[in-house]
Every structure is written in C-alpha cells, then in structure tokens.
Short mmCIF file of C-alpha atoms in Angstrom, two decimals:
data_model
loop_
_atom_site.label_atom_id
_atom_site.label_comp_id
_atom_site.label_asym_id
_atom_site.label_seq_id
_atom_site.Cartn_x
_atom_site.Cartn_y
_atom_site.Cartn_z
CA UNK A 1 -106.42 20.33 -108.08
CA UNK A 2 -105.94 18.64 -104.92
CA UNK A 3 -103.52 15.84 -106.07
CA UNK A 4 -101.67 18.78 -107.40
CA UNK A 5 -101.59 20.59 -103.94
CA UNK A 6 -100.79 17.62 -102.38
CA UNK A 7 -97.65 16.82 -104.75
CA UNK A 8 -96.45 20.36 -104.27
CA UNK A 9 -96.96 21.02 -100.22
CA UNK A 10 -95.95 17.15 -98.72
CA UNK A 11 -92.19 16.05 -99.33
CA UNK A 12 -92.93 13.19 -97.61
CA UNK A 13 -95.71 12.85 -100.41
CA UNK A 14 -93.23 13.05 -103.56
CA UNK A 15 -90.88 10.66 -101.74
CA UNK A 16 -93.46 7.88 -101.07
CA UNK A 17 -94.57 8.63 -104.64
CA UNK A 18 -91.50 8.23 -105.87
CA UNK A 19 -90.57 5.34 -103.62
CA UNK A 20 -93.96 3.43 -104.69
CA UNK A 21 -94.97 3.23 -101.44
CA UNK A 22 -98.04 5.43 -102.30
CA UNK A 23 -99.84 5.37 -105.51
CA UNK A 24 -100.36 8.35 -108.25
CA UNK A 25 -103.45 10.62 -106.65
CA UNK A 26 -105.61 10.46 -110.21
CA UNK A 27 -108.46 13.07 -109.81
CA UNK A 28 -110.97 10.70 -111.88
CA UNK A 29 -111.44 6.96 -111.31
CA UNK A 30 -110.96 5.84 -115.03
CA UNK A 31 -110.12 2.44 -116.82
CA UNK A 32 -107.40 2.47 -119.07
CA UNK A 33 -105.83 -0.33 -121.04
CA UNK A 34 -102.53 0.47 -119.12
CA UNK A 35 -101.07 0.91 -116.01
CA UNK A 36 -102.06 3.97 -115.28
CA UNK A 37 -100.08 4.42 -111.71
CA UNK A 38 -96.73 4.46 -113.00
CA UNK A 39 -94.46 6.61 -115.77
CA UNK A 40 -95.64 7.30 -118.54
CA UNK A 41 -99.17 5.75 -118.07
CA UNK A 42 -100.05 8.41 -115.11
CA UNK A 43 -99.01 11.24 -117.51
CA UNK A 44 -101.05 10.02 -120.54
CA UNK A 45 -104.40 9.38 -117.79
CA UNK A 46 -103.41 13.14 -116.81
CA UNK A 47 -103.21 14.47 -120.48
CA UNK A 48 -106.69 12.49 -121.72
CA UNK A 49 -108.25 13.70 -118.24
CA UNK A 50 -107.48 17.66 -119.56
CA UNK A 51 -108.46 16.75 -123.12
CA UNK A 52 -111.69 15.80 -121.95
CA UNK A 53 -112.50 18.05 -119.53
CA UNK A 54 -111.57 20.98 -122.25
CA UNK A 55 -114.02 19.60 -124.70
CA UNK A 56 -116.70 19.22 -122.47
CA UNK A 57 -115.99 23.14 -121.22
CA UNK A 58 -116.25 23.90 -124.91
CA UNK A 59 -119.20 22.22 -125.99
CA UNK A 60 -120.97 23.67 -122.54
CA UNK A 61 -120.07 27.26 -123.58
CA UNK A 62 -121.06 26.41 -127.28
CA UNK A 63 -124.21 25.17 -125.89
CA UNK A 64 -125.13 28.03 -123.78
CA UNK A 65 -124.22 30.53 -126.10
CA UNK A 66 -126.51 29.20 -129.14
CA UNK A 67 -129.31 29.09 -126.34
CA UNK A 68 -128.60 32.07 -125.48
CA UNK A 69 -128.52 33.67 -129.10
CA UNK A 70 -131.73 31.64 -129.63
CA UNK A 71 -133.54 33.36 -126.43
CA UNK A 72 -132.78 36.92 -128.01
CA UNK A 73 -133.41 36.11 -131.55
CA UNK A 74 -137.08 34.89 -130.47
CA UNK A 75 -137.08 38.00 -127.72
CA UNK A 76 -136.84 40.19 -130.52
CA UNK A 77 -139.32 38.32 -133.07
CA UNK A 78 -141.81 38.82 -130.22
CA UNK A 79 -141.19 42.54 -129.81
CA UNK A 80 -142.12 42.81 -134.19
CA UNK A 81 -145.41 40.55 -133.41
CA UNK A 82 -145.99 42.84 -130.69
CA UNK A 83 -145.74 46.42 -132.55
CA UNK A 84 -147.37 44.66 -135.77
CA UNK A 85 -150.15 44.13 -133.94
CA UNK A 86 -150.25 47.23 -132.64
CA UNK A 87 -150.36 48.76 -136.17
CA UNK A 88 -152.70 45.91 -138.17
CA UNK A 89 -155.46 46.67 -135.09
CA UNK A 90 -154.90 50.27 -133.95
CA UNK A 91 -153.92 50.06 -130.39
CA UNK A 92 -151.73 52.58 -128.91
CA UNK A 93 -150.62 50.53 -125.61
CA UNK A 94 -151.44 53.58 -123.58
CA UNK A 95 -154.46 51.55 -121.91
#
C-alpha cells in the first residue's frame, strides 16, 4: 500500500520513476528471472505478488473455517456424551 500512496501523492515521485532516476517501490523483496524494475517486468512482480497473497488469504480462511467447524462438531459430540451419561447412570445434574 505504501508504494501505491507514494506513486499517487509525490509528482516528483512519478517523474523520477519515470525518468529512472528512482527505482520501482516493490512491496516484497523477491527474485525473479527478469528485470523486475522496469515495464513489463514490475507489472508481472506486481500481478504474482497479488496472486500470492490471494491464495494464501484463501487457504488461511479455508483453514480457520474447517478448525472452526471441527471445534463445534466435537463441542456438540461432547454435549451427547454428556446427556448419555446422564441417562445410562441416572444423574439429574441438579447436584
């Protein structure tokens, strides 16, 4: 986000960009079999940078919500061992 901010508030910023006085801001420090400061190299760094960054936001959320799915499912098996129990030995949980 800041490159982004950067680009957008500094003229001065786009023209020594543009100029190649200053190189492209890249928001991870990657290797890439190409040059990865100049058109269209910084756009395809950009574009894998999302790519990745969206599948590792998916497979967090898919992670969390199978936990999460798993915590009730067992909260719920529980709650049946706990009223069996009460009915197989008589207790009425008013103790």
């Amino acid at each position: 986000m800041e490159p982004l901010m950067i680009y957008l508030s500094s003229a001065t910023f786009r023209e020594e960009l543009r100029n190649g006085r200053k190189q492209f801001p890249h928001i991870f420090s990657a290797w890439v079999p190409f040059d990865k400061y100049s058109w269209p190299g910084n756009w395809i760094t950009v574009g894998w940078h999302v790519l990745l960054c969206a599948w590792g936001g998916a497979s967090m959320t898919a992670y969390d919500s199978n936990i999460l799915v798993l915590l009730v499912f067992f909260g719920g098996k529980l709650d049946l061992i706990k009223e069996r129990c009460r009915q197989m030995f008589g207790v009425d949980g008013s103790e």
